[in-house]
Amino acid sequence: MSFYQKEVKLARAELELAAPAEKDAILYYQELYNLARDKKLNEAIGKIHEEEKMHLVAIRERIYEFSLG
């Protein structure tokens, strides 16, 4: 296995570890959003929640890309 292949394998493994953490963050911010009563706070939490979902999509895309190579 070449150095490049080892690095890709390691990067993929790290991303696979990161995905569940992002899922947990999504659930966490969803719960905060559901509990918060302040409109401005809900807007801020909603933005963070959307960012976390985007992170998960990006992680899944990278995992897929690393699976191809």
GROMACS .gro file of C-alpha atoms in nm, residues 11-45:
model
   35
   11ALA     CA    1  -0.864   1.029   0.635
   12ARG     CA    2  -1.168   0.816   0.559
   13ALA     CA    3  -1.147   0.648   0.900
   14GLU     CA    4  -1.129   0.987   1.070
   15LEU     CA    5  -1.432   1.110   0.876
   16GLU     CA    6  -1.624   0.797   0.970
   17LEU     CA    7  -1.553   0.881   1.334
   18ALA     CA    8  -1.664   1.241   1.283
   19ALA     CA    9  -2.000   1.157   1.124
   20PRO     CA   10  -2.168   1.030   1.443
   21ALA     CA   11  -2.047   1.339   1.632
   22GLU     CA   12  -2.211   1.559   1.370
   23LYS     CA   13  -2.532   1.357   1.399
   24ASP     CA   14  -2.523   1.408   1.776
   25ALA     CA   15  -2.472   1.781   1.726
   26ILE     CA   16  -2.770   1.795   1.490
   27LEU     CA   17  -2.990   1.625   1.750
   28TYR     CA   18  -2.855   1.849   2.026
   29TYR     CA   19  -2.933   2.171   1.840
   30GLN     CA   20  -3.274   2.038   1.737
   31GLU     CA   21  -3.358   1.977   2.102
   32LEU     CA   22  -3.230   2.322   2.201
   33TYR     CA   23  -3.443   2.474   1.927
   34ASN     CA   24  -3.748   2.287   2.054
   35LEU     CA   25  -3.689   2.402   2.412
   36ALA     CA   26  -3.598   2.766   2.349
   37ARG     CA   27  -3.878   3.018   2.377
   38ASP     CA   28  -3.697   3.331   2.261
   39LYS     CA   29  -3.738   3.413   1.890
   40LYS     CA   30  -3.384   3.549   1.845
   41LEU     CA   31  -3.236   3.255   2.028
   42ASN     CA   32  -3.434   3.015   1.809
   43GLU     CA   33  -3.306   3.193   1.498
   44ALA     CA   34  -2.946   3.157   1.615
   45ILE     CA   35  -2.992   2.793   1.713
   0.00000   0.00000   0.00000
